[in-house]
CSV table of C-alpha atoms in Angstrom, one decimal:
chain,number,residue,atom,x,y,z
Q,1,MET,CA,8.6,-32.9,-0.4
Q,2,ASN,CA,12.4,-33.0,-0.4
Q,3,GLN,CA,14.2,-31.3,2.5
Q,4,ILE,CA,16.1,-28.3,1.1
Q,5,PRO,CA,18.8,-26.8,3.4
Q,6,LYS,CA,18.1,-23.2,4.4
Q,7,ARG,CA,20.6,-20.5,3.3
Q,8,GLU,CA,21.3,-17.0,4.4
Q,9,PHE,CA,20.2,-13.9,2.4
Q,10,PRO,CA,21.1,-12.4,0.1
Q,11,LEU,CA,21.9,-15.6,-1.8
Q,12,ARG,CA,23.9,-14.7,-4.9
Q,13,PHE,CA,26.3,-16.1,-7.4
Q,14,ASP,CA,28.4,-13.4,-9.0
Q,15,ASN,CA,30.2,-14.1,-12.2
Q,16,GLN,CA,32.8,-11.4,-11.8
Q,17,PRO,CA,35.6,-11.1,-12.5
Q,18,ASP,CA,35.5,-14.0,-15.0
Q,19,GLN,CA,32.6,-12.5,-17.0
Q,20,LYS,CA,30.5,-15.7,-16.8
Q,21,PRO,CA,27.3,-15.5,-18.8
Q,22,PHE,CA,24.9,-15.1,-15.9
Q,23,VAL,CA,24.4,-13.9,-12.3
Q,24,PHE,CA,21.7,-15.5,-10.2
Q,25,GLU,CA,20.4,-13.8,-7.1
Q,26,MET,CA,17.8,-14.6,-4.4
Q,27,ASN,CA,16.7,-11.8,-2.1
Q,28,ASP,CA,13.9,-11.3,0.4
Q,29,SER,CA,11.8,-8.2,-0.6
Q,30,GLY,CA,9.5,-8.3,2.4
Q,31,ARG,CA,6.6,-9.3,0.2
Q,32,GLY,CA,8.3,-12.6,-0.7
Q,33,LEU,CA,11.5,-14.0,-2.3
Q,34,VAL,CA,12.8,-12.4,-5.5
Q,35,LEU,CA,14.7,-14.6,-8.0
Q,36,THR,CA,16.8,-12.6,-10.4
Q,37,VAL,CA,18.9,-13.5,-13.4
Q,38,ARG,CA,21.3,-11.0,-14.8
Q,39,ALA,CA,23.0,-11.6,-18.2
Q,40,SER,CA,26.5,-10.4,-18.9
Q,41,GLY,CA,25.1,-8.1,-21.5
Q,42,GLY,CA,23.0,-6.2,-19.0
Q,43,GLU,CA,19.6,-7.8,-19.4
Q,44,SER,CA,17.9,-8.9,-16.2
Q,45,ARG,CA,14.7,-10.7,-15.3
Q,46,THR,CA,13.0,-11.2,-12.0
Q,47,ALA,CA,10.3,-13.4,-10.4
Q,48,LEU,CA,8.5,-12.7,-7.2
Q,49,LEU,CA,7.7,-15.7,-5.1
Q,50,PRO,CA,5.0,-14.2,-2.9
Q,51,ALA,CA,4.9,-14.8,0.9
Q,52,LEU,CA,1.3,-16.1,1.3
Q,53,SER,CA,0.2,-15.9,4.9
Q,54,ASP,CA,-2.3,-18.8,4.7
Q,55,GLY,CA,-4.5,-20.7,2.4
Q,56,PRO,CA,-4.0,-23.9,0.3
Q,57,LEU,CA,-1.2,-22.4,-1.8
Q,58,ALA,CA,0.9,-20.9,1.0
Q,59,GLN,CA,3.0,-24.0,2.0
Q,60,MET,CA,3.7,-25.1,-1.6
Q,61,THR,CA,4.7,-21.6,-2.6
Q,62,LYS,CA,7.2,-21.5,0.3
Q,63,TYR,CA,8.6,-24.8,-0.8
Q,64,VAL,CA,9.1,-23.6,-4.4
Q,65,GLY,CA,11.1,-20.7,-2.8
Q,66,GLU,CA,13.4,-23.2,-1.0
Q,67,CYS,CA,13.9,-25.1,-4.3
Q,68,ALA,CA,14.8,-21.8,-6.0
Q,69,LYS,CA,17.4,-21.1,-3.4
Q,70,ALA,CA,18.9,-24.5,-3.9
Q,71,PHE,CA,18.9,-24.0,-7.7
Q,72,VAL,CA,20.8,-20.7,-7.3
Q,73,ALA,CA,23.4,-22.5,-5.2
Q,74,ASP,CA,23.6,-25.3,-7.8
Q,75,VAL,CA,24.4,-22.8,-10.5
Q,76,ALA,CA,27.2,-21.3,-8.4
Q,77,GLY,CA,28.9,-24.7,-8.3
Q,78,LEU,CA,28.3,-25.4,-11.9
Q,79,HIS,CA,30.1,-22.3,-13.0
Q,80,GLU,CA,33.2,-23.5,-11.1
Q,81,SER,CA,33.4,-26.6,-13.3
Q,82,PHE,CA,31.7,-26.1,-16.6
Q,83,LYS,CA,31.6,-23.7,-19.5
Q,84,GLY,CA,29.8,-23.2,-22.8
Q,85,GLY,CA,27.3,-25.7,-24.0
Q,86,GLU,CA,28.0,-28.1,-21.2
Q,87,LEU,CA,27.3,-25.4,-18.6
Q,88,THR,CA,24.0,-24.7,-20.3
Q,89,ASN,CA,23.1,-28.3,-20.3
Q,90,ARG,CA,23.9,-28.7,-16.6
Q,91,ILE,CA,21.9,-25.6,-15.7
Q,92,ARG,CA,19.0,-26.9,-17.7
Q,93,SER,CA,19.2,-30.2,-15.8
Q,94,ALA,CA,19.4,-28.4,-12.4
Q,95,ALA,CA,16.4,-26.2,-13.2
Q,96,ALA,CA,14.3,-29.3,-14.1
Q,97,ALA,CA,15.5,-31.2,-11.0
Q,98,ARG,CA,15.0,-28.4,-8.5
Q,99,LEU,CA,11.9,-26.6,-9.9
Q,100,GLY,CA,10.2,-28.9,-12.5
Q,101,LYS,CA,8.4,-31.1,-9.9
Q,102,ALA,CA,7.9,-28.3,-7.4
Q,103,CYS,CA,6.4,-25.9,-9.9
Q,104,GLY,CA,4.2,-28.7,-11.4
Q,105,GLN,CA,2.8,-29.5,-8.0
Q,106,LEU,CA,2.1,-25.9,-7.2
Q,107,GLN,CA,0.4,-25.5,-10.6
Q,108,SER,CA,-1.9,-28.5,-9.8
Q,109,GLN,CA,-2.8,-27.0,-6.5
Q,110,GLY,CA,-3.3,-23.6,-8.1
Q,111,ILE,CA,-5.6,-25.0,-10.7
Q,112,LYS,CA,-7.8,-26.7,-8.1
Q,113,GLU,CA,-7.9,-23.5,-6.0
Q,114,ALA,CA,-8.8,-21.4,-9.0
Q,115,GLN,CA,-11.6,-23.8,-9.8
Q,116,ASP,CA,-12.9,-23.7,-6.2
Q,117,VAL,CA,-12.8,-19.9,-6.1
Q,118,ALA,CA,-14.6,-19.7,-9.5
Q,119,ALA,CA,-17.3,-22.1,-8.3
Q,120,SER,CA,-17.8,-20.1,-5.0
Q,121,ARG,CA,-18.1,-16.8,-7.0
Q,122,ALA,CA,-20.5,-18.4,-9.5
Q,123,ALA,CA,-22.7,-19.7,-6.6
Q,124,LEU,CA,-22.8,-16.3,-5.0
Q,125,THR,CA,-23.6,-14.4,-8.2
Q,126,ALA,CA,-26.3,-16.9,-9.4
Q,127,VAL,CA,-29.9,-15.6,-9.5
Q,128,ASP,CA,-32.7,-17.8,-8.3
Q,129,PRO,CA,-35.8,-17.8,-10.5
Q,130,ALA,CA,-38.4,-15.2,-9.6
Q,131,THR,CA,-41.3,-16.2,-7.4
Q,132,VAL,CA,-44.8,-14.8,-7.1
Q,133,ALA,CA,-43.5,-12.7,-4.3
Q,134,THR,CA,-40.5,-11.3,-6.1
Q,135,ALA,CA,-41.4,-11.2,-9.8
Q,136,HIS,CA,-43.2,-7.8,-9.6
Q,137,LEU,CA,-40.2,-6.4,-7.6
Q,138,ARG,CA,-37.8,-7.3,-10.3
Q,139,ALA,CA,-40.1,-6.1,-13.1
Q,140,ASP,CA,-40.5,-2.7,-11.3
Q,141,ALA,CA,-36.8,-2.4,-10.7
Q,142,LEU,CA,-36.1,-3.0,-14.4
Q,143,ALA,CA,-38.7,-0.5,-15.5
Q,144,LYS,CA,-37.2,2.2,-13.2
Q,145,TRP,CA,-33.7,1.3,-14.4
Q,146,ASN,CA,-34.6,1.6,-18.1
Q,147,ALA,CA,-36.2,5.0,-17.4
Q,148,ALA,CA,-33.1,6.3,-15.6
Q,149,ASP,CA,-30.2,8.2,-17.2
Q,150,ARG,CA,-26.5,7.0,-17.0
Q,151,ALA,CA,-25.9,8.9,-13.7
Q,152,GLY,CA,-29.1,7.4,-12.2
Q,153,ARG,CA,-28.1,3.9,-13.1
Q,154,GLU,CA,-24.6,4.4,-11.7
Q,155,ALA,CA,-26.1,5.5,-8.4
Q,156,VAL,CA,-28.5,2.5,-8.2
Q,157,ALA,CA,-25.6,0.1,-8.9
Q,158,ILE,CA,-23.3,1.6,-6.3
Q,159,SER,CA,-25.7,2.4,-3.5
Q,160,GLU,CA,-25.6,0.1,-0.5
Q,161,ALA,CA,-29.3,0.9,-0.1
Q,162,THR,CA,-30.3,-0.8,-3.4
Q,163,PRO,CA,-32.5,-3.8,-2.5
Q,164,TYR,CA,-31.4,-7.4,-3.1
Q,165,GLU,CA,-34.2,-8.1,-5.6
Q,166,THR,CA,-33.3,-5.0,-7.6
Q,167,THR,CA,-29.7,-6.1,-8.0
Q,168,ALA,CA,-30.9,-9.7,-8.8
Q,169,ALA,CA,-33.0,-8.3,-11.6
Q,170,LEU,CA,-30.0,-6.3,-13.0
Q,171,ILE,CA,-27.7,-9.3,-12.9
Q,172,GLU,CA,-30.2,-11.7,-14.3
Q,173,SER,CA,-31.1,-9.3,-17.2
Q,174,GLY,CA,-27.5,-8.3,-17.9
Q,175,ALA,CA,-28.4,-4.7,-17.4
Q,176,LEU,CA,-25.1,-4.0,-15.4
Q,177,THR,CA,-23.2,-4.0,-18.7
Q,178,ALA,CA,-24.5,-0.4,-19.1
Q,179,VAL,CA,-22.6,1.0,-16.2
Q,180,SER,CA,-18.9,1.5,-15.3
Q,181,ASP,CA,-16.7,-1.3,-14.1
Q,182,ARG,CA,-16.6,0.3,-10.7
Q,183,ALA,CA,-20.4,0.4,-10.4
Q,184,ARG,CA,-20.8,-3.1,-11.7
Q,185,ASP,CA,-18.2,-4.5,-9.3
Q,186,ALA,CA,-19.9,-2.6,-6.4
Q,187,ALA,CA,-23.3,-4.1,-7.3
Q,188,THR,CA,-21.9,-7.6,-7.7
Q,189,GLU,CA,-20.0,-7.5,-4.4
Q,190,ARG,CA,-23.1,-6.2,-2.6
Q,191,TYR,CA,-25.3,-8.9,-4.1
Q,192,MET,CA,-22.8,-11.6,-3.1
Q,193,ALA,CA,-22.8,-10.4,0.5
Q,194,GLN,CA,-26.6,-10.3,0.5
Q,195,ARG,CA,-26.9,-13.7,-1.1
Q,196,LEU,CA,-24.4,-15.2,1.4
Q,197,VAL,CA,-26.5,-13.9,4.3
Q,198,ALA,CA,-29.7,-15.3,2.7
Q,199,LYS,CA,-28.2,-18.7,1.8
Q,200,SER,CA,-26.2,-19.3,5.0
Q,201,GLY,CA,-28.9,-18.3,7.4
Q,202,SER,CA,-26.5,-15.9,9.0
Q,203,THR,CA,-29.4,-13.8,10.4
Q,204,ALA,CA,-30.5,-16.8,12.5
Q,205,ALA,CA,-26.9,-17.3,13.6
Q,206,HIS,CA,-26.5,-13.7,14.7
Q,207,GLN,CA,-29.2,-12.6,17.2
Q,208,ILE,CA,-29.5,-9.3,18.8
Q,209,ALA,CA,-28.0,-9.4,22.3
Q,210,PRO,CA,-30.2,-7.9,25.2
Q,211,THR,CA,-28.7,-4.7,26.7
Q,212,TYR,CA,-29.5,-2.3,29.5
Q,213,GLU,CA,-31.3,-0.1,27.0
Q,214,ARG,CA,-33.2,-3.1,25.5
Q,215,PRO,CA,-33.2,-5.9,28.1
Q,216,LEU,CA,-35.8,-7.9,26.1
Q,217,ALA,CA,-34.4,-7.3,22.7
Q,218,VAL,CA,-34.9,-10.3,20.3
Q,219,GLY,CA,-34.6,-10.9,16.6
Q,220,PRO,CA,-31.8,-11.2,14.0
Q,221,ASP,CA,-28.8,-8.9,14.2
Q,222,HIS,CA,-28.6,-7.8,10.5
Q,223,ARG,CA,-25.5,-5.8,11.0
Q,224,ALA,CA,-23.6,-8.7,12.5
Q,225,ALA,CA,-24.9,-10.9,9.7
Q,226,ARG,CA,-23.7,-8.5,7.1
Q,227,GLU,CA,-20.3,-8.2,8.8
Q,228,ALA,CA,-19.9,-12.0,8.8
Q,229,ALA,CA,-20.8,-12.1,5.1
Q,230,THR,CA,-18.3,-9.4,4.4
Q,231,ASP,CA,-15.6,-11.3,6.2
Q,232,GLU,CA,-16.3,-14.4,4.1
Q,233,LEU,CA,-16.1,-12.3,0.9
Q,234,ASN,CA,-12.8,-10.8,2.0
Q,235,LYS,CA,-11.5,-14.3,2.4
Q,236,LEU,CA,-12.7,-15.3,-1.0
Q,237,THR,CA,-11.1,-12.2,-2.5
Q,238,ALA,CA,-7.8,-13.0,-0.8
Q,239,ARG,CA,-7.9,-16.5,-2.2
Q,240,ALA,CA,-8.5,-15.1,-5.7
Q,241,GLU,CA,-5.6,-12.7,-5.3
Q,242,ALA,CA,-3.3,-15.6,-4.2
Q,243,VAL,CA,-4.3,-17.5,-7.3
Q,244,ALA,CA,-3.4,-14.5,-9.5
Q,245,SER,CA,-0.1,-14.1,-7.7
Q,246,VAL,CA,0.9,-17.7,-8.1
Q,247,GLU,CA,-0.1,-17.7,-11.8
Q,248,ASP,CA,2.2,-14.7,-12.3
Q,249,MET,CA,5.0,-16.3,-10.3
Q,250,LEU,CA,5.0,-19.5,-12.4
Q,251,ARG,CA,5.1,-17.5,-15.6
Q,252,ARG,CA,7.9,-15.3,-14.4
Q,253,ILE,CA,10.0,-18.3,-13.2
Q,254,CYS,CA,9.8,-19.6,-16.8
Q,255,ASP,CA,11.1,-16.2,-17.9
Q,256,VAL,CA,13.9,-16.1,-15.4
Q,257,LEU,CA,15.2,-19.6,-16.3
Q,258,SER,CA,15.0,-19.1,-20.0
Q,259,PRO,CA,18.3,-17.2,-20.7
Q,260,ALA,CA,20.5,-19.5,-18.7
Q,261,THR,CA,19.0,-22.7,-20.1
Q,262,ASN,CA,18.8,-21.5,-23.7
Q,263,LEU,CA,15.2,-22.6,-23.7
Q,264,SER,CA,12.1,-20.5,-24.4
Q,265,PRO,CA,9.7,-19.7,-21.5
Q,266,HIS,CA,7.2,-22.1,-23.2
Q,267,ASP,CA,9.8,-24.9,-23.2
Q,268,ILE,CA,10.6,-24.3,-19.5
Q,269,TYR,CA,6.9,-24.4,-18.7
Q,270,ASN,CA,6.7,-27.8,-20.4
Q,271,THR,CA,9.2,-29.1,-17.9
Q,272,PHE,CA,6.7,-28.6,-15.1
Q,273,ASP,CA,5.7,-32.1,-13.8
Q,274,ARG,CA,2.2,-32.1,-12.5
Q,275,LYS,CA,2.1,-35.8,-11.8
């Protein structure tokens, strides 16, 4: 990655008093950098470049922010020397040079991360075929579910006490489509945590520690195993949120660059170089 010189905030190019066509600003919102373009007619567009604390997208997102600062500085210099169509062409070239490659690389990383997150969620929401030991549990769960009213189904879906095989039966059969999004999400998150414990052997990794009250205590520490599973799911959720933030960021960068380059957001997107 190219080394981009750091600049002080707020970074701004103000067209006044010459009434140049655009004002570009770069500010730190506390949640990340905000790139803004203001047209002389009053229209403004913004893009948040989120400050990601960690994860595979954090470093590249930060680099795109440095490239955006350099672009804003470039435009300030271009307004000093060019006008009209030539100015537009120069801004277009600066946008492609500063942000085309960087945004393309971030897009490639984002696609891979989105695929990894989707694969992890798919693995944790998969339902293994019923066995002799579990088939009757799933059948009984579905029978009780079908006999329950809407409120009863919501309660089963939301309750932390609902057994793993019951939720497995509901996911496998598609029965959760009959409840609210809130209840369906609660059931899915609970099932993922339970499945993570079962698949990772977390109960074996978390054993009860002997204490004064129980100096000979042995066996799996189910609470610790559940907490470890919850931590893993929280990390997966954070990764999914980062993917969504970066996707929104790339789209908004296209929107911000569009007026000054006289290109549509779709045309700006086509300048992203993912090679």
